[in-house]
Amino acid sequence: MYRGQSGQWSWLLHRVTGLGVLLFLLVHIVDITLIGFGPQVYNESLQVFGNPVVRLVSLALIASVLYHAYNGVRVIIIDFWSAGYKYQRQMFYAVLALTILSFVPMAFFVIAPVFGVCPQGDCNAIPM
Amino acid sequence: MATRVTTNPKVSPFGTTPKPGAGSGAWETFSWYFFRVSGVALILLVILHLVIMHVTNDVSSTTYDFVAHRYANPFWRVYDLTLLTLALLHGLNGLRIVCDDYIRTRGTRLAVQSVLFLTAVFFWLMGTMTIITFQPGKTVAASILGLLHH
């Protein structure tokens, strides 16, 4: 009843996204440390994040954070609401739907500059 | 000789971890609550952080001057320090749980947990140093020397 069912997938996704976000966190702590070496070093390192391939990594990070956050709420609801377990599968689908719904608009802002669309301002200001 | 550690199946049919029962100790119960409390706080902290860095601004425009402007307000330093601390502890404690699922001998578990603990200390000190010592126009070395002179 468990293997291959929504419960196993939600658990596996929670784990994989959690580990992915943790890995990024450790890298991110190292990259912000570069700010202590002055504007030139930091601004140069920042250009990495403008790279289209690295933008795809950012998308994976954002999707992981959103899923992990919503599924975390689902886990807490199952823990503290006595009838929560009865709706675990419906809540899993709600988590997936919310993840996609909130991911799409955020993804637009992250990926648009690759196609020369800069909703946040001047495209020329963005080092690619 | 390696001691086998008996473990309860950690995973319920619903993909969540049951609250540690009798015999798990106060530490595991604290850890269980910490995941939930820090998790709720992190939802707000991380999502706002992502929106600021990837939606209202493009990540490539979050330059040195951007940070200098932002960190002129101590609120964002406290915000980032809270985010750093909770995310590191939540994440590395999560990794500890994952490792415990696969490592069944007490000695190896202790070794892995020691490494995770040292990782937490190392990265926390690194991030904290960056957040606290950042002064526009000064390198981290100059900032620390400046602090020592006062």
mmCIF file of C-alpha atoms in Angstrom:
data_model
loop_
_atom_site.group_PDB
_atom_site.id
_atom_site.type_symbol
_atom_site.label_atom_id
_atom_site.label_comp_id
_atom_site.label_asym_id
_atom_site.label_seq_id
_atom_site.Cartn_x
_atom_site.Cartn_y
_atom_site.Cartn_z
ATOM 1 C CA MET A 1 0.000 0.000 0.000
ATOM 2 C CA TYR A 2 2.926 2.351 0.613
ATOM 3 C CA ARG A 3 5.439 1.568 -2.118
ATOM 4 C CA GLY A 4 4.842 3.565 -5.282
ATOM 5 C CA GLN A 5 1.948 5.457 -3.683
ATOM 6 C CA SER A 6 1.655 9.190 -3.059
ATOM 7 C CA GLY A 7 3.009 8.814 0.487
ATOM 8 C CA GLN A 8 6.292 7.378 -0.757
ATOM 9 C CA TRP A 9 6.664 9.926 -3.544
ATOM 10 C CA SER A 10 5.956 12.881 -1.247
ATOM 11 C CA TRP A 11 8.506 11.565 1.245
ATOM 12 C CA LEU A 12 11.164 10.930 -1.424
ATOM 13 C CA LEU A 13 10.623 14.355 -3.011
ATOM 14 C CA HIS A 14 10.833 15.998 0.421
ATOM 15 C CA ARG A 15 14.186 14.320 0.998
ATOM 16 C CA VAL A 16 15.689 15.023 -2.409
ATOM 17 C CA THR A 17 14.568 18.680 -2.449
ATOM 18 C CA GLY A 18 15.793 19.139 1.141
ATOM 19 C CA LEU A 19 19.244 17.751 0.323
ATOM 20 C CA GLY A 20 19.406 19.866 -2.839
ATOM 21 C CA VAL A 21 18.553 23.064 -0.972
ATOM 22 C CA LEU A 22 21.123 22.205 1.731
ATOM 23 C CA LEU A 23 23.822 21.712 -0.914
ATOM 24 C CA PHE A 24 22.971 25.092 -2.423
ATOM 25 C CA LEU A 25 23.010 26.703 1.039
ATOM 26 C CA LEU A 26 26.598 25.565 1.653
ATOM 27 C CA VAL A 27 27.721 26.831 -1.780
ATOM 28 C CA HIS A 28 25.832 30.090 -1.162
ATOM 29 C CA ILE A 29 27.575 30.688 2.176
ATOM 30 C CA VAL A 30 30.914 30.364 0.376
ATOM 31 C CA ASP A 31 29.896 32.684 -2.496
ATOM 32 C CA ILE A 32 28.610 35.479 -0.223
ATOM 33 C CA THR A 33 31.902 35.303 1.692
ATOM 34 C CA LEU A 34 33.544 36.752 -1.439
ATOM 35 C CA ILE A 35 31.924 40.113 -0.593
ATOM 36 C CA GLY A 36 34.596 40.462 2.088
ATOM 37 C CA PHE A 37 37.206 40.665 -0.682
ATOM 38 C CA GLY A 38 35.857 43.865 -2.193
ATOM 39 C CA PRO A 39 33.451 44.996 -4.954
ATOM 40 C CA GLN A 40 35.516 43.762 -7.887
ATOM 41 C CA VAL A 41 35.784 40.160 -6.671
ATOM 42 C CA TYR A 42 32.138 40.047 -5.556
ATOM 43 C CA ASN A 43 30.607 41.621 -8.665
ATOM 44 C CA GLU A 44 32.655 39.333 -10.894
ATOM 45 C CA SER A 45 31.505 36.242 -8.974
ATOM 46 C CA LEU A 46 27.916 37.493 -9.216
ATOM 47 C CA GLN A 47 28.047 37.260 -13.013
ATOM 48 C CA VAL A 48 27.962 33.481 -12.662
ATOM 49 C CA PHE A 49 24.333 33.754 -11.564
ATOM 50 C CA GLY A 50 23.446 35.678 -14.723
ATOM 51 C CA ASN A 51 24.601 32.744 -16.876
ATOM 52 C CA PRO A 52 21.629 31.014 -18.582
ATOM 53 C CA VAL A 53 22.681 27.551 -17.383
ATOM 54 C CA VAL A 54 23.069 28.761 -13.809
ATOM 55 C CA ARG A 55 19.629 30.383 -14.138
ATOM 56 C CA LEU A 56 18.264 26.872 -14.779
ATOM 57 C CA VAL A 57 19.936 25.769 -11.533
ATOM 58 C CA SER A 58 18.199 28.705 -9.811
ATOM 59 C CA LEU A 59 14.884 27.421 -11.194
ATOM 60 C CA ALA A 60 15.550 23.964 -9.724
ATOM 61 C CA LEU A 61 16.404 25.614 -6.400
ATOM 62 C CA ILE A 62 13.196 27.693 -6.392
ATOM 63 C CA ALA A 63 11.024 24.676 -7.289
ATOM 64 C CA SER A 64 12.734 22.633 -4.552
ATOM 65 C CA VAL A 65 12.221 25.321 -1.915
ATOM 66 C CA LEU A 66 8.546 25.747 -2.843
ATOM 67 C CA TYR A 67 7.792 22.007 -2.798
ATOM 68 C CA HIS A 68 9.705 21.463 0.458
ATOM 69 C CA ALA A 69 7.887 24.409 2.093
ATOM 70 C CA TYR A 70 4.360 23.328 1.080
ATOM 71 C CA ASN A 71 4.962 19.650 1.788
ATOM 72 C CA GLY A 72 6.396 20.660 5.172
ATOM 73 C CA VAL A 73 3.059 22.301 5.949
ATOM 74 C CA ARG A 74 1.329 19.093 4.815
ATOM 75 C CA VAL A 75 3.502 17.050 7.187
ATOM 76 C CA ILE A 76 2.712 19.412 10.083
ATOM 77 C CA ILE A 77 -1.026 19.203 9.334
ATOM 78 C CA ILE A 78 -0.865 15.391 9.354
ATOM 79 C CA ASP A 79 1.080 15.528 12.648
ATOM 80 C CA PHE A 80 -1.200 17.886 14.540
ATOM 81 C CA TRP A 81 -4.665 17.344 13.034
ATOM 82 C CA SER A 82 -6.086 13.993 14.100
ATOM 83 C CA ALA A 83 -8.037 13.550 10.842
ATOM 84 C CA GLY A 84 -5.152 14.857 8.701
ATOM 85 C CA TYR A 85 -3.927 11.433 7.597
ATOM 86 C CA LYS A 86 -7.227 10.766 5.809
ATOM 87 C CA TYR A 87 -6.536 13.655 3.452
ATOM 88 C CA GLN A 88 -2.815 13.074 2.966
ATOM 89 C CA ARG A 89 -3.185 12.198 -0.718
ATOM 90 C CA GLN A 90 -5.450 15.145 -1.509
ATOM 91 C CA MET A 91 -3.009 17.389 0.350
ATOM 92 C CA PHE A 92 -0.119 15.944 -1.682
ATOM 93 C CA TYR A 93 -1.923 16.934 -4.890
ATOM 94 C CA ALA A 94 -2.604 20.370 -3.392
ATOM 95 C CA VAL A 95 1.126 20.680 -2.605
ATOM 96 C CA LEU A 96 2.026 19.820 -6.214
ATOM 97 C CA ALA A 97 -0.552 22.270 -7.562
ATOM 98 C CA LEU A 98 0.634 25.097 -5.271
ATOM 99 C CA THR A 99 4.254 24.374 -6.170
ATOM 100 C CA ILE A 100 3.530 24.704 -9.888
ATOM 101 C CA LEU A 101 1.237 27.731 -9.466
ATOM 102 C CA SER A 102 3.788 29.722 -7.463
ATOM 103 C CA PHE A 103 6.777 28.431 -9.442
ATOM 104 C CA VAL A 104 5.578 29.596 -12.878
ATOM 105 C CA PRO A 105 5.444 33.361 -12.150
ATOM 106 C CA MET A 106 8.765 33.248 -10.265
ATOM 107 C CA ALA A 107 10.367 31.246 -13.075
ATOM 108 C CA PHE A 108 9.264 33.901 -15.570
ATOM 109 C CA PHE A 109 11.259 36.587 -13.732
ATOM 110 C CA VAL A 110 14.329 34.348 -13.479
ATOM 111 C CA ILE A 111 14.415 33.168 -17.094
ATOM 112 C CA ALA A 112 13.060 36.243 -18.967
ATOM 113 C CA PRO A 113 16.462 38.043 -19.079
ATOM 114 C CA VAL A 114 17.866 35.138 -21.158
ATOM 115 C CA PHE A 115 15.382 36.164 -23.883
ATOM 116 C CA GLY A 116 16.146 39.872 -23.554
ATOM 117 C CA VAL A 117 13.040 40.591 -21.473
ATOM 118 C CA CYS A 118 13.926 42.373 -18.254
ATOM 119 C CA PRO A 119 10.813 42.943 -16.144
ATOM 120 C CA GLN A 120 12.901 44.327 -13.258
ATOM 121 C CA GLY A 121 14.481 47.090 -15.323
ATOM 122 C CA ASP A 122 17.238 47.837 -17.801
ATOM 123 C CA CYS A 123 18.507 44.726 -19.600
ATOM 124 C CA ASN A 124 21.861 46.411 -20.212
ATOM 125 C CA ALA A 125 22.426 46.593 -16.479
ATOM 126 C CA ILE A 126 22.413 42.820 -16.332
ATOM 127 C CA PRO A 127 25.769 41.197 -17.023
ATOM 128 C CA MET A 128 25.223 37.997 -18.956
ATOM 129 C CA MET B 1 33.244 -4.463 17.236
ATOM 130 C CA ALA B 2 30.340 -2.566 15.793
ATOM 131 C CA THR B 3 27.171 -2.335 17.822
ATOM 132 C CA ARG B 4 23.949 -2.745 15.893
ATOM 133 C CA VAL B 5 21.408 -0.043 16.594
ATOM 134 C CA THR B 6 17.796 -1.113 16.440
ATOM 135 C CA THR B 7 15.579 1.478 14.846
ATOM 136 C CA ASN B 8 11.863 1.837 14.577
ATOM 137 C CA PRO B 9 10.634 2.210 11.019
ATOM 138 C CA LYS B 10 10.878 5.980 10.676
ATOM 139 C CA VAL B 11 8.415 6.335 7.878
ATOM 140 C CA SER B 12 4.673 6.115 8.329
ATOM 141 C CA PRO B 13 2.424 5.195 5.384
ATOM 142 C CA PHE B 14 1.795 8.895 4.881
ATOM 143 C CA GLY B 15 5.312 10.069 4.239
ATOM 144 C CA THR B 16 5.772 11.829 7.552
ATOM 145 C CA THR B 17 7.914 10.943 10.518
ATOM 146 C CA PRO B 18 6.079 9.867 13.655
ATOM 147 C CA LYS B 19 6.870 11.831 16.794
ATOM 148 C CA PRO B 20 9.683 9.992 18.592
ATOM 149 C CA GLY B 21 8.185 7.653 21.155
ATOM 150 C CA ALA B 22 9.399 6.395 24.517
ATOM 151 C CA GLY B 23 13.088 5.522 24.478
ATOM 152 C CA SER B 24 14.068 8.026 21.801
ATOM 153 C CA GLY B 25 15.080 10.541 24.429
ATOM 154 C CA ALA B 26 14.470 14.216 24.944
ATOM 155 C CA TRP B 27 16.930 15.121 22.196
ATOM 156 C CA GLU B 28 14.967 13.422 19.393
ATOM 157 C CA THR B 29 11.751 15.016 20.661
ATOM 158 C CA PHE B 30 13.443 18.422 20.655
ATOM 159 C CA SER B 31 14.757 17.726 17.146
ATOM 160 C CA TRP B 32 11.228 16.760 15.998
ATOM 161 C CA TYR B 33 9.771 20.032 17.305
ATOM 162 C CA PHE B 34 12.719 22.044 16.007
ATOM 163 C CA PHE B 35 12.078 20.819 12.437
ATOM 164 C CA ARG B 36 8.501 22.029 12.620
ATOM 165 C CA VAL B 37 9.076 25.363 14.360
ATOM 166 C CA SER B 38 12.144 26.306 12.274
ATOM 167 C CA GLY B 39 10.343 24.993 9.171
ATOM 168 C CA VAL B 40 7.421 27.387 9.605
ATOM 169 C CA ALA B 41 9.795 30.312 10.225
ATOM 170 C CA LEU B 42 11.927 29.312 7.205
ATOM 171 C CA ILE B 43 8.917 29.261 4.862
ATOM 172 C CA LEU B 44 8.494 32.998 5.445
ATOM 173 C CA LEU B 45 12.213 33.831 5.603
ATOM 174 C CA VAL B 46 13.277 31.832 2.525
ATOM 175 C CA ILE B 47 10.350 32.735 0.259
ATOM 176 C CA LEU B 48 10.708 36.480 0.982
ATOM 177 C CA HIS B 49 14.478 36.144 0.394
ATOM 178 C CA LEU B 50 13.844 34.427 -2.967
ATOM 179 C CA VAL B 51 11.275 37.050 -4.011
ATOM 180 C CA ILE B 52 13.680 39.910 -3.199
ATOM 181 C CA MET B 53 16.669 38.279 -4.918
ATOM 182 C CA HIS B 54 14.956 36.729 -7.964
ATOM 183 C CA VAL B 55 11.639 38.527 -8.584
ATOM 184 C CA THR B 56 11.670 42.176 -7.475
ATOM 185 C CA ASN B 57 15.367 42.328 -8.430
ATOM 186 C CA ASP B 58 17.269 40.256 -10.944
ATOM 187 C CA VAL B 59 19.942 38.204 -9.199
ATOM 188 C CA SER B 60 22.670 39.699 -11.406
ATOM 189 C CA SER B 61 21.835 43.204 -10.142
ATOM 190 C CA THR B 62 22.300 42.232 -6.488
ATOM 191 C CA THR B 63 25.787 43.747 -6.617
ATOM 192 C CA TYR B 64 28.205 44.975 -3.948
ATOM 193 C CA ASP B 65 26.428 48.369 -3.915
ATOM 194 C CA PHE B 66 23.045 46.634 -3.613
ATOM 195 C CA VAL B 67 24.271 44.764 -0.522
ATOM 196 C CA ALA B 68 25.892 47.925 0.905
ATOM 197 C CA HIS B 69 22.583 49.787 0.573
ATOM 198 C CA ARG B 70 20.646 46.886 2.063
ATOM 199 C CA TYR B 71 23.038 46.272 4.955
ATOM 200 C CA ALA B 72 22.957 49.950 5.939
ATOM 201 C CA ASN B 73 19.755 48.832 7.664
ATOM 202 C CA PRO B 74 20.583 46.452 10.542
ATOM 203 C CA PHE B 75 17.182 44.765 10.053
ATOM 204 C CA TRP B 76 18.494 42.868 7.013
ATOM 205 C CA ARG B 77 21.604 41.722 8.872
ATOM 206 C CA VAL B 78 19.440 40.288 11.653
ATOM 207 C CA TYR B 79 17.126 38.812 9.001
ATOM 208 C CA ASP B 80 20.011 37.127 7.158
ATOM 209 C CA LEU B 81 21.616 35.911 10.390
ATOM 210 C CA THR B 82 18.310 34.304 11.456
ATOM 211 C CA LEU B 83 17.893 32.770 7.995
ATOM 212 C CA LEU B 84 21.483 31.442 8.009
ATOM 213 C CA THR B 85 21.209 29.918 11.494
ATOM 214 C CA LEU B 86 17.803 28.261 11.066
ATOM 215 C CA ALA B 87 18.496 27.001 7.519
ATOM 216 C CA LEU B 88 21.858 25.468 8.474
ATOM 217 C CA LEU B 89 20.513 23.718 11.569
ATOM 218 C CA HIS B 90 17.315 22.555 9.809
ATOM 219 C CA GLY B 91 19.252 21.322 6.764
ATOM 220 C CA LEU B 92 22.140 19.581 8.509
ATOM 221 C CA ASN B 93 19.800 18.029 11.079
ATOM 222 C CA GLY B 94 17.801 16.746 8.106
ATOM 223 C CA LEU B 95 20.965 15.258 6.650
ATOM 224 C CA ARG B 96 21.624 13.605 10.034
ATOM 225 C CA ILE B 97 18.176 11.959 9.861
ATOM 226 C CA VAL B 98 18.881 10.745 6.310
ATOM 227 C CA CYS B 99 22.278 9.324 7.366
ATOM 228 C CA ASP B 100 20.714 7.570 10.376
ATOM 229 C CA ASP B 101 18.331 5.800 7.979
ATOM 230 C CA TYR B 102 21.244 4.168 6.182
ATOM 231 C CA ILE B 103 23.919 3.855 8.868
ATOM 232 C CA ARG B 104 23.105 1.239 11.463
ATOM 233 C CA THR B 105 26.277 1.073 13.519
ATOM 234 C CA ARG B 106 26.782 3.325 16.516
ATOM 235 C CA GLY B 107 30.416 4.159 15.775
ATOM 236 C CA THR B 108 29.799 5.246 12.175
ATOM 237 C CA ARG B 109 26.756 7.261 13.241
ATOM 238 C CA LEU B 110 28.836 9.084 15.825
ATOM 239 C CA ALA B 111 31.560 9.783 13.257
ATOM 240 C CA VAL B 112 29.053 11.120 10.702
ATOM 241 C CA GLN B 113 27.285 13.234 13.327
ATOM 242 C CA SER B 114 30.605 14.714 14.428
ATOM 243 C CA VAL B 115 31.415 15.681 10.844
ATOM 244 C CA LEU B 116 27.942 17.225 10.418
ATOM 245 C CA PHE B 117 28.328 19.156 13.662
ATOM 246 C CA LEU B 118 31.724 20.531 12.612
ATOM 247 C CA THR B 119 30.264 21.407 9.186
ATOM 248 C CA ALA B 120 27.493 23.380 10.904
ATOM 249 C CA VAL B 121 29.999 25.257 13.086
ATOM 250 C CA PHE B 122 32.336 25.988 10.154
ATOM 251 C CA PHE B 123 29.666 27.292 7.778
ATOM 252 C CA TRP B 124 27.836 29.190 10.529
ATOM 253 C CA LEU B 125 31.038 31.012 11.500
ATOM 254 C CA MET B 126 31.781 31.748 7.840
ATOM 255 C CA GLY B 127 28.312 33.185 7.134
ATOM 256 C CA THR B 128 28.129 35.061 10.436
ATOM 257 C CA MET B 129 31.532 36.640 9.840
ATOM 258 C CA THR B 130 30.370 37.856 6.417
ATOM 259 C CA ILE B 131 27.072 39.263 7.689
ATOM 260 C CA ILE B 132 28.482 40.976 10.781
ATOM 261 C CA THR B 133 31.770 42.354 9.444
ATOM 262 C CA PHE B 134 30.569 43.683 6.061
ATOM 263 C CA GLN B 135 31.406 47.386 5.764
ATOM 264 C CA PRO B 136 31.197 49.089 2.355
ATOM 265 C CA GLY B 137 34.645 49.829 0.973
ATOM 266 C CA LYS B 138 36.435 47.653 3.513
ATOM 267 C CA THR B 139 37.666 44.114 3.083
ATOM 268 C CA VAL B 140 36.767 41.520 5.684
ATOM 269 C CA ALA B 141 40.354 41.631 7.019
ATOM 270 C CA ALA B 142 40.230 45.436 7.405
ATOM 271 C CA SER B 143 36.804 45.205 9.091
ATOM 272 C CA ILE B 144 38.018 42.642 11.622
ATOM 273 C CA LEU B 145 41.204 44.642 12.333
ATOM 274 C CA GLY B 146 39.022 47.743 12.741
ATOM 275 C CA LEU B 147 36.789 45.933 15.227
ATOM 276 C CA LEU B 148 39.839 44.808 17.207
ATOM 277 C CA HIS B 149 41.190 48.380 17.414
ATOM 278 C CA HIS B 150 38.015 49.711 19.038
#
